[in-house]
């Protein structure tokens, strides 16, 4: 008798990646407590896309939801990777940073409010160029203000990945959660190939691409805190776990000397195999196949 | 960002012989500090100096090209792994040293053509390096260090997010050699599937797309445009004027909130960032409903 | 981007508003809101040019069976008629719950 192709466990899973941004956000809250703010019926669309003959989306591809996670107040901000590549425009960016700022105000008033960022994004929306870039700067600033009070957890699950300026947003988060399907990096492979040549990066080589920026590599290298399956319940559990754990003693992006000395020790005369950087990890890492 | 790679060499050659190519950063750093070198142990691509302005010490930082740099994709004024971690280290050095005393102002002289586009950079987690520099700037700002960015050349994309965009106050020279944007024109045109003339035409009505610094000034993000007689080779009067404006911006930053709210409350933002302001108001209204 | 308006007779109230879909390649979003009176009005914004007749045919077909008084807004990123009908049905289903 042959083995079944899919294990029972696998079939029981509910894919997180296949959910819409709204449903991803919703499934993280305790018993349906998630309430959407500035939703599609508020109709705050991008004012810039129609001027360029581009169809806008009623929520500009950003869902903000507030409620209870693991018994504590939380705000979830979810980017829809399917709309304009999950790019950050003026409206989606303003939703993002304003929600973080309101969470920060609540914390200042003594109401502990955590934040979860569902980052499926290529970064700045080039059709809104300078206002997108400005919004990303504001998002980074707002995350850093908030994480003094409560953890900011970023989750990247789908194949859009988290790139461009929003990779900095993940970088300054308290915890980074990834799946094997996800990627995290500053520059997308196509852009590197375009700017620095095929010999530098072959964007069509998918295994190369994932071996460098994929979730497994980022976890083994210590740039992600946990590697999860594409399973909505497992991801919700992971989020509750980090909310319960609270603020880390030191954030990854504050560990300048540690990472600077690692970069200084690299031999830059050649490219490195991703495995060479596994030693960077500081967490007790179960090596992930 | 999914189209196949097109002729690469021409663009690379053009980019590398770029008219300004980071020389302005060095020029202005030298003009304002009288110095022209990196601090001990730092790569030659990051200039740092402390100067006295009256009774007050000010730290200035600038990223410049270094044709002999260790990282091949970061030799022409891009912000790479070393540059980002060096900036972070030199800022954190200031915040540590001033923990119990008056907070030293930090001035970022900005002429960065972009972040570094390379495979070594992605493998080594350049997104975290950029996040660390951003984090250092934001943390310094939030603890009360007045931060001013003086844009004398290019301020593009991840390079600008890493170096300068987190300042309390942004100053820019009113000059065609100043370029503030999310991506260089040719690349932005390609990614958005437009020709450069089409992009130029759109930019006339869609302000955030414009590559002109005077249009950027309309977005409400900039504190001031500075008019100097020779941006490429400043005269004594130019230097005096710029120092006066930098000091003015430092003093202004010291008496205002430490977050970035000035960028959404400014005169320009009231007309250009209406959508951002609407989003913020709507979220506040619905937050506790 | 092209924009069209259509309207159809309606006979009953719609219980509540609903939203489905995403403006992603080959997909669309539908916003459906109850309207006072006896018409359904539809606004379509689509990225694909030159399909006004097809939109009319698809919507005629849909509203031959649907009689809710509603304002329907469609933001389309090049969906096929099959996907359009599916999303409209999902929106209606969600609005009746």
XYZ file of C-alpha atoms in Angstrom:
675
model
C 0.000 0.000 0.000
C 1.383 3.396 -0.905
C 1.593 6.348 1.469
C -1.084 9.014 1.023
C 0.242 12.056 -0.846
C -1.081 14.461 1.775
C -0.911 13.641 5.427
C -4.007 13.925 7.570
C -2.377 16.902 9.353
C -1.901 18.684 6.078
C -5.488 18.213 4.995
C -6.772 19.492 8.341
C -4.971 22.790 7.908
C -6.716 25.950 6.873
C -4.358 27.889 4.612
C -3.526 31.370 5.902
C -2.038 32.407 2.563
C -5.253 31.729 0.689
C -7.344 33.908 2.990
C -8.103 37.519 2.058
C -6.341 40.229 4.052
C -9.593 40.814 5.959
C -10.003 37.142 6.857
C -6.345 36.837 7.836
C -6.785 39.698 10.257
C -10.078 38.348 11.571
C -8.790 34.859 12.315
C -6.180 36.158 14.755
C -8.674 37.610 17.252
C -10.229 35.868 20.232
C -13.785 34.692 19.454
C -14.789 37.154 16.728
C -13.715 40.266 18.633
C -12.020 41.865 15.634
C -13.777 45.043 14.501
C -12.700 46.752 11.298
C -11.873 50.469 11.279
C -11.877 52.735 8.219
C -13.138 49.821 6.149
C -14.210 49.658 2.515
C -17.523 51.448 3.158
C -15.628 54.443 4.508
C -14.433 54.631 0.915
C -11.146 56.346 1.505
C -9.538 55.453 -1.782
C -6.231 56.480 -3.220
C -6.705 59.956 -4.668
C -3.741 59.377 -6.980
C -4.547 56.123 -8.785
C -7.656 57.331 -10.700
C -5.632 60.334 -11.921
C -3.399 57.720 -13.569
C -6.300 55.706 -14.935
C -5.779 52.918 -12.421
C -8.750 51.309 -10.668
C -8.508 51.964 -6.921
C -9.704 49.681 -4.121
C -12.209 50.894 -1.528
C -9.884 50.081 1.392
C -6.674 50.890 -0.539
C -5.449 47.369 0.196
C -5.033 47.873 3.926
C -7.280 46.382 6.608
C -7.165 47.731 10.163
C -8.874 45.659 12.834
C -9.055 46.167 16.580
C -10.079 43.683 19.239
C -8.770 41.175 21.752
C -5.958 38.684 21.170
C -4.877 36.350 23.953
C -6.995 38.390 26.367
C -5.261 41.681 25.523
C -6.154 44.655 23.345
C -4.579 44.422 19.923
C -4.656 46.049 16.532
C -4.012 44.022 13.397
C -2.926 45.763 10.210
C -3.136 43.553 7.134
C -1.868 44.428 3.664
C -3.609 42.822 0.683
C -0.802 41.499 -1.485
C -3.174 41.050 -4.428
C -3.956 44.774 -4.786
C -1.110 46.648 -6.506
C 1.400 44.118 -5.182
C 0.570 45.017 -1.594
C 2.251 48.351 -2.167
C 2.052 51.199 0.317
C 0.310 54.289 -0.990
C -0.756 57.455 0.754
C -4.006 56.012 2.136
C -2.838 52.514 3.051
C 0.279 54.051 4.602
C -1.707 56.592 6.611
C -4.019 53.837 7.871
C -0.992 51.844 8.916
C 0.845 54.567 10.834
C -2.299 56.153 12.300
C -3.453 52.811 13.717
C -0.024 52.297 15.302
C -0.096 55.819 16.754
C -3.543 55.257 18.261
C -2.318 52.003 19.802
C 0.631 53.927 21.205
C -1.710 56.531 22.748
C -3.736 53.771 24.412
C -0.546 52.337 25.881
C 0.448 55.763 27.181
C -2.946 55.886 28.900
C -2.226 52.528 30.505
C -4.283 50.321 28.183
C -1.824 47.802 26.897
C -2.386 47.467 23.161
C -0.310 45.122 21.002
C 0.161 45.285 17.250
C 0.288 42.585 14.597
C 1.431 43.486 11.086
C 0.502 41.162 8.246
C 3.072 42.179 5.667
C 2.483 40.963 2.122
C 4.046 43.861 0.319
C 6.483 44.941 -2.361
C 7.098 48.211 -0.506
C 6.405 51.721 -1.728
C 3.672 52.111 -4.381
C 5.564 53.726 -7.239
C 2.366 55.336 -8.570
C 2.308 57.383 -5.370
C 6.078 57.524 -5.157
C 7.056 60.261 -2.741
C 3.934 59.994 -0.600
C 4.437 56.229 -0.372
C 8.053 56.641 0.703
C 7.054 59.276 3.259
C 4.346 56.956 4.600
C 6.864 54.136 5.010
C 9.172 56.440 6.981
C 6.226 57.287 9.240
C 5.311 53.617 9.676
C 8.860 52.766 10.775
C 8.829 55.654 13.240
C 5.429 54.643 14.635
C 6.494 51.012 15.143
C 9.525 52.135 17.137
C 7.376 54.429 19.316
C 4.888 51.651 19.994
C 7.253 48.776 20.697
C 8.476 50.510 23.891
C 5.070 49.684 25.364
C 3.957 46.481 23.689
C 5.313 43.968 21.205
C 4.888 44.590 17.495
C 4.697 41.254 15.690
C 5.189 41.042 11.948
C 3.953 38.066 9.965
C 4.820 37.373 6.335
C 3.159 34.285 4.928
C 2.559 34.490 1.195
C 4.754 34.486 -1.872
C 4.496 38.255 -2.405
C 6.917 38.470 0.508
C 7.935 41.609 2.342
C 10.224 43.910 0.374
C 11.399 47.446 -0.089
C 10.864 49.923 2.703
C 8.432 47.594 4.405
C 11.274 45.145 5.013
C 12.604 47.837 7.350
C 9.224 47.779 9.100
C 9.682 44.034 9.640
C 13.271 44.713 10.672
C 12.289 47.046 13.516
C 9.474 44.764 14.736
C 9.727 42.931 18.043
C 9.179 39.528 16.455
C 9.276 38.282 12.870
C 7.116 35.313 11.897
C 7.532 33.678 8.476
C 6.407 30.648 6.507
C 8.636 28.713 4.104
C 6.711 30.250 1.214
C 7.433 33.812 2.365
C 10.435 35.976 1.576
C 11.974 38.933 3.355
C 14.495 41.281 1.767
C 15.195 44.888 0.844
C 15.410 44.486 -2.915
C 13.365 42.102 -5.003
C 15.379 39.740 -7.244
C 14.229 41.415 -10.468
C 15.414 44.796 -9.265
C 18.832 43.446 -8.295
C 19.235 41.739 -11.646
C 18.172 44.932 -13.395
C 20.482 47.188 -11.433
C 23.521 44.994 -10.958
C 23.351 42.418 -13.730
C 22.570 38.779 -14.302
C 25.951 37.662 -12.986
C 25.065 39.276 -9.645
C 21.589 37.790 -9.359
C 19.600 35.530 -11.656
C 16.017 36.432 -10.779
C 14.624 33.532 -12.810
C 16.388 31.014 -10.542
C 13.608 30.508 -8.024
C 15.554 28.152 -5.777
C 18.368 30.696 -5.556
C 15.860 33.437 -4.730
C 14.209 31.472 -1.919
C 17.539 30.146 -0.647
C 18.564 33.741 0.100
C 15.418 35.564 1.194
C 13.037 32.667 1.949
C 11.533 32.048 5.364
C 13.651 29.003 6.096
C 16.876 30.899 5.395
C 15.804 33.943 7.390
C 14.928 31.727 10.342
C 18.123 29.669 10.206
C 20.110 32.888 9.953
C 18.344 34.373 12.970
C 16.571 37.155 11.056
C 13.154 35.614 11.741
C 12.076 34.390 15.175
C 9.963 31.488 14.124
C 9.110 29.482 11.029
C 5.470 28.423 10.827
C 3.370 26.330 8.474
C 0.811 27.908 6.207
C -1.846 27.168 8.798
C -4.205 29.845 10.108
C -4.570 28.240 13.560
C -0.825 27.768 14.003
C -0.178 31.372 13.030
C -2.881 32.639 15.408
C -1.324 30.562 18.189
C 2.125 31.941 17.398
C 0.798 35.503 17.568
C -0.819 34.797 20.962
C 2.455 33.287 22.129
C 4.445 36.433 21.318
C 1.802 38.718 22.804
C 2.047 36.700 26.009
C 5.843 36.874 25.906
C 5.760 40.688 25.692
C 8.504 43.080 24.697
C 11.897 41.460 24.030
C 14.782 42.630 26.238
C 16.521 43.979 23.164
C 15.129 44.414 19.679
C 16.978 42.892 16.761
C 17.507 46.257 15.043
C 19.083 47.662 18.235
C 21.873 45.062 18.171
C 24.156 47.165 16.041
C 27.545 45.994 17.294
C 26.577 42.374 17.021
C 25.539 42.559 13.374
C 28.160 45.108 12.413
C 30.958 42.832 13.577
C 29.412 39.936 11.678
C 29.338 41.941 8.482
C 32.938 43.041 9.121
C 34.001 39.404 9.350
C 32.565 38.450 5.953
C 34.872 37.744 3.020
C 33.466 40.077 0.377
C 35.657 38.811 -2.445
C 33.046 36.161 -3.192
C 29.354 35.371 -2.839
C 28.387 33.303 0.229
C 26.253 30.269 0.436
C 23.296 31.078 2.687
C 24.327 28.258 5.082
C 27.510 30.148 5.936
C 25.369 32.689 7.771
C 23.475 30.185 9.937
C 25.992 30.905 12.676
C 24.444 34.391 12.971
C 21.382 33.009 14.691
C 21.218 33.725 18.385
C 18.045 31.851 19.111
C 18.239 28.168 19.958
C 17.457 27.193 16.468
C 16.078 23.892 15.414
C 17.564 23.741 11.964
C 14.721 23.752 9.500
C 14.942 21.520 6.451
C 8.226 44.169 -10.545
C 8.041 41.006 -12.522
C 9.145 41.826 -16.024
C 12.201 40.162 -17.525
C 15.575 41.816 -17.348
C 16.408 44.181 -20.177
C 19.794 45.490 -21.346
C 21.610 46.051 -18.141
C 25.022 47.336 -18.991
C 23.967 50.650 -20.469
C 21.934 51.563 -17.485
C 24.673 50.509 -15.098
C 27.266 52.497 -16.967
C 25.023 55.516 -17.060
C 24.217 55.168 -13.394
C 27.839 54.884 -12.398
C 28.889 57.935 -14.326
C 25.910 59.778 -12.893
C 26.559 63.482 -12.902
C 26.420 63.971 -9.168
C 27.327 60.498 -8.050
C 27.724 61.415 -4.422
C 30.328 64.148 -4.846
C 28.003 66.761 -3.399
C 27.727 64.964 -0.096
C 31.470 65.111 0.406
C 31.609 68.725 -0.766
C 29.029 69.864 1.750
C 30.371 67.718 4.560
C 33.761 69.327 4.025
C 32.223 72.779 3.736
C 30.288 72.442 6.997
C 32.849 70.582 9.102
C 36.220 71.433 7.568
C 36.875 67.712 7.614
C 36.796 65.013 5.023
C 37.339 61.648 6.657
C 35.743 58.690 8.305
C 36.112 58.046 12.021
C 38.691 55.424 13.066
C 37.588 51.904 12.264
C 34.813 53.047 9.930
C 34.622 52.411 6.194
C 35.705 55.360 4.036
C 32.151 55.633 2.734
C 30.738 57.095 5.949
C 32.028 60.512 6.975
C 31.405 61.515 10.572
C 32.517 64.491 12.614
C 31.638 66.476 15.708
C 31.898 70.232 15.354
C 31.230 73.071 17.740
C 28.615 75.571 16.767
C 28.938 78.238 19.402
C 28.787 76.334 22.683
C 27.012 73.385 21.180
C 28.521 70.265 19.761
C 26.823 68.842 16.649
C 27.429 65.479 15.006
C 27.364 65.359 11.223
C 27.088 62.203 9.134
C 27.312 61.626 5.415
C 27.459 58.611 3.071
C 29.873 59.067 0.161
C 31.202 56.902 -2.697
C 34.271 54.790 -2.019
C 35.563 53.138 -5.159
C 37.718 50.791 -3.067
C 34.905 49.724 -0.739
C 34.701 46.071 0.271
C 31.249 45.563 -1.208
C 31.201 45.820 -5.017
C 27.550 46.923 -5.194
C 27.980 49.721 -2.666
C 30.914 51.680 -4.090
C 29.092 54.539 -5.773
C 27.330 56.272 -2.938
C 24.704 53.622 -2.233
C 23.869 52.687 1.329
C 24.989 49.099 1.853
C 25.483 46.823 4.851
C 28.594 48.590 6.140
C 27.260 52.083 5.609
C 23.982 51.341 7.372
C 25.579 49.671 10.398
C 28.218 52.398 10.613
C 25.536 55.093 10.634
C 23.647 53.143 13.294
C 26.799 52.769 15.397
C 27.755 56.459 15.129
C 24.255 57.556 16.112
C 23.984 55.100 19.006
C 27.396 56.277 20.187
C 25.915 59.765 20.533
C 22.726 58.648 22.277
C 24.764 56.534 24.734
C 27.247 59.312 25.487
C 24.504 61.923 25.975
C 22.262 59.716 28.097
C 22.719 61.911 31.175
C 23.342 65.245 29.508
C 22.123 67.640 26.869
C 21.205 65.783 23.731
C 23.583 66.531 20.883
C 21.958 67.531 17.584
C 22.616 65.187 14.667
C 22.818 66.441 11.099
C 22.507 63.977 8.223
C 23.982 65.358 5.025
C 22.120 63.444 2.362
C 23.383 62.524 -1.075
C 22.483 58.861 -1.481
C 21.577 57.503 -4.879
C 19.883 54.413 -3.431
C 20.348 51.376 -1.270
C 22.888 48.810 -2.528
C 21.404 46.318 -4.990
C 23.448 43.159 -4.537
C 23.292 39.486 -3.745
C 25.787 39.762 -0.869
C 23.621 42.512 0.578
C 20.440 40.444 0.473
C 22.147 37.335 1.812
C 23.596 39.392 4.639
C 20.206 40.909 5.472
C 20.569 44.497 4.258
C 16.955 45.086 5.310
C 18.037 44.642 8.926
C 21.050 46.911 8.449
C 18.776 49.608 7.006
C 16.306 48.989 9.830
C 19.119 49.369 12.378
C 20.125 52.760 10.972
C 16.501 53.924 10.811
C 15.987 52.636 14.339
C 19.041 54.540 15.578
C 17.788 57.795 14.051
C 14.232 57.302 15.362
C 15.415 56.296 18.838
C 17.709 59.329 18.969
C 14.869 61.597 17.883
C 12.459 60.096 20.422
C 14.922 60.576 23.276
C 15.265 64.254 22.401
C 18.179 64.565 19.998
C 17.191 67.154 17.403
C 17.843 65.646 13.979
C 18.097 67.611 10.774
C 18.550 66.161 7.311
C 20.205 68.426 4.786
C 19.542 67.120 1.288
C 22.245 68.371 -1.058
C 22.003 65.768 -3.847
C 20.071 62.545 -4.226
C 17.764 61.168 -1.545
C 16.353 58.040 -3.065
C 14.348 55.095 -1.827
C 15.851 52.773 0.785
C 18.962 54.925 0.863
C 16.949 57.893 2.115
C 14.911 55.749 4.543
C 18.217 54.584 6.009
C 19.914 57.974 6.096
C 17.921 61.136 6.623
C 14.201 60.442 6.353
C 13.785 59.995 10.100
C 14.895 63.545 10.877
C 12.645 65.978 12.758
C 13.313 68.520 10.052
C 14.142 68.085 6.371
C 16.021 70.824 4.532
C 16.849 70.659 0.820
C 18.806 72.824 -1.568
C 16.595 74.412 -4.181
C 18.471 73.063 -7.169
C 18.012 70.719 -10.110
C 20.768 68.498 -8.773
C 18.563 67.621 -5.802
C 16.396 64.578 -6.347
C 14.081 63.116 -3.736
C 12.192 60.056 -4.837
C 11.129 56.449 -4.304
C 13.055 55.196 -7.336
C 15.230 56.520 -10.145
C 13.243 57.681 -13.120
C 14.133 55.005 -15.667
C 13.548 52.169 -13.210
C 10.288 53.692 -11.958
C 9.055 54.068 -15.537
C 9.889 50.447 -16.278
C 8.257 49.047 -13.161
C 5.083 51.063 -13.709
C 5.114 50.145 -17.433
C 5.472 53.665 -18.721
C 7.933 55.584 -20.822
C 9.985 58.335 -19.232
C 8.094 61.060 -21.183
C 4.781 59.573 -19.993
C 6.047 59.616 -16.432
C 7.170 63.233 -16.815
C 3.792 64.216 -18.142
C 1.903 62.482 -15.342
C 4.138 64.149 -12.794
C 2.756 67.517 -13.848
C -0.619 66.657 -12.353
C 0.347 63.928 -9.877
C 2.646 65.839 -7.533
C 4.109 62.869 -5.601
C 5.433 61.450 -8.895
C 7.490 64.521 -9.685
C 11.286 64.461 -9.615
C 11.466 68.198 -9.107
C 12.415 69.340 -5.619
C 10.003 72.289 -5.802
C 7.145 69.856 -6.338
C 8.447 67.779 -3.446
C 8.281 70.932 -1.327
C 4.511 71.085 -2.004
C 3.913 67.766 -0.238
C 4.340 69.329 3.173
C 7.182 67.056 4.213
C 9.995 69.526 3.770
C 10.757 72.144 6.424
C 12.447 74.529 3.999
C 14.049 74.917 0.600
C 17.418 76.618 0.820
C 18.675 78.929 -1.895
C 22.424 78.940 -2.320
C 24.476 80.491 -5.087
C 26.577 77.435 -5.887
C 25.249 74.054 -4.712
C 28.152 72.158 -6.293
C 30.886 74.319 -4.821
C 29.498 76.429 -1.997
C 30.802 79.917 -1.344
C 31.545 81.261 2.136
C 28.149 82.984 2.121
C 26.440 79.747 1.082
C 28.053 77.912 3.964
C 27.101 80.619 6.419
C 23.520 80.633 5.207
C 23.192 76.853 5.370
C 24.626 76.693 8.885
C 22.178 79.366 9.981
C 19.282 77.393 8.519
C 20.506 74.134 10.053
C 20.744 75.794 13.470
C 17.300 77.328 12.977
C 15.895 73.879 12.165
C 17.627 72.358 15.215
C 16.136 75.021 17.475
C 12.726 74.535 15.934
C 12.933 70.762 16.402
C 13.859 71.199 20.067
C 10.629 72.947 20.955
C 8.230 70.752 18.935
C 6.922 67.213 19.365
C 9.476 64.473 18.773
C 7.308 62.427 16.430
C 6.753 63.154 12.731
C 3.381 64.860 13.091
C 4.742 68.099 11.614
C 4.754 66.329 8.242
C 1.005 65.862 8.323
C 0.106 69.112 10.069
C 2.147 71.410 7.853
C 0.665 73.944 5.469
C 1.569 71.825 2.448
C 0.136 68.648 3.946
C -3.197 70.372 4.455
C -3.618 70.599 0.713
C -1.555 67.704 -0.641
C -1.981 65.057 2.052
C -5.711 65.532 2.510
C -6.315 61.801 2.207
C -3.780 61.042 4.957
C -5.459 63.560 7.227
C -8.886 62.131 6.470
C -7.684 58.599 7.279
C -6.209 59.772 10.568
C -9.407 61.603 11.565
C -11.619 58.647 10.625
C -9.522 56.150 12.574
C -9.506 58.378 15.648
C -13.271 58.701 15.421
C -13.807 54.935 15.154
C -11.048 53.761 17.493
C -13.072 53.637 20.694
C -16.528 53.319 19.231
C -9.754 52.779 -16.635
C -13.327 52.945 -17.919
C -16.398 53.772 -15.904
C -20.041 52.882 -16.580
C -23.330 53.320 -14.754
C -26.324 51.007 -15.085
C -29.663 50.830 -13.339
C -32.260 48.137 -12.936
C -35.753 47.917 -11.387
C -35.884 46.471 -7.868
C -38.709 45.156 -5.746
C -37.458 44.507 -2.243
C -35.279 45.822 0.537
C -31.791 44.383 1.067
C -31.065 43.366 4.706
C -27.502 44.674 4.953
C -24.426 45.821 3.113
C -21.634 43.494 2.009
C -18.158 43.594 0.528
C -16.305 40.826 -1.310
C -13.244 40.421 -3.490
C -10.061 42.304 -4.240
C -8.900 44.494 -7.126
C -6.200 42.012 -8.097
C -5.367 40.628 -11.506
C -8.406 38.772 -12.943
C -10.493 39.612 -9.890
C -12.729 42.447 -8.700
C -14.271 43.855 -5.569
C -17.987 44.360 -5.079
C -19.531 46.757 -2.567
C -23.255 46.277 -2.122
C -25.348 48.647 -0.010
C -29.101 48.783 0.623
C -30.811 51.642 -1.199
C -34.149 53.301 -0.505
C -36.652 53.071 -3.346
C -37.179 50.672 -6.178
C -34.002 50.640 -8.195
C -30.646 48.991 -8.171
C -27.868 51.193 -9.463
C -24.517 49.833 -10.534
C -21.244 51.644 -11.014
C -18.423 49.790 -12.725
C -14.826 50.917 -12.870
C -12.674 48.569 -14.891
C -9.045 48.434 -15.940
C -9.874 46.624 -19.172
C -11.036 48.957 -21.957
C -13.637 48.226 -24.632
C -15.887 45.803 -22.792
C -18.939 47.947 -22.083
C -21.254 45.669 -24.073
C -20.071 42.594 -22.242
C -20.552 44.318 -18.892
C -24.082 45.233 -19.881
C -24.835 41.667 -20.925
C -23.404 40.219 -17.708
C -25.255 42.690 -15.492
C -28.517 42.334 -17.469
C -28.314 38.636 -16.848
C -27.563 39.027 -13.173
C -30.323 41.570 -12.542
C -32.877 39.488 -14.409
C -32.787 37.293 -11.305
C -31.794 39.726 -8.556
C -34.415 42.214 -7.382
C -32.826 43.908 -4.356
C -32.806 47.713 -4.089
C -29.116 48.344 -3.807
C -26.201 50.467 -4.790
C -23.571 48.170 -6.285
C -20.034 49.363 -6.890
C -17.631 47.236 -8.838
C -13.897 47.866 -8.988
C -12.551 45.482 -11.581
C -9.065 44.369 -12.536
C -9.915 42.432 -15.682
C -12.126 39.645 -14.317
C -13.884 37.256 -16.704
C -17.721 37.292 -16.826
C -17.744 34.069 -14.820
C -15.726 35.625 -12.013
C -17.909 38.752 -12.103
C -21.072 36.688 -11.662
C -19.483 34.625 -8.903
C -18.448 37.741 -6.956
C -21.904 39.324 -7.407
C -23.533 36.164 -6.069
C -21.138 36.128 -3.094
C -21.954 39.766 -2.373
C -25.679 39.049 -2.486
C -25.309 36.006 -0.272
C -23.361 38.000 2.312
C -25.959 40.787 2.223
C -28.830 38.382 2.936
C -27.248 36.693 5.977
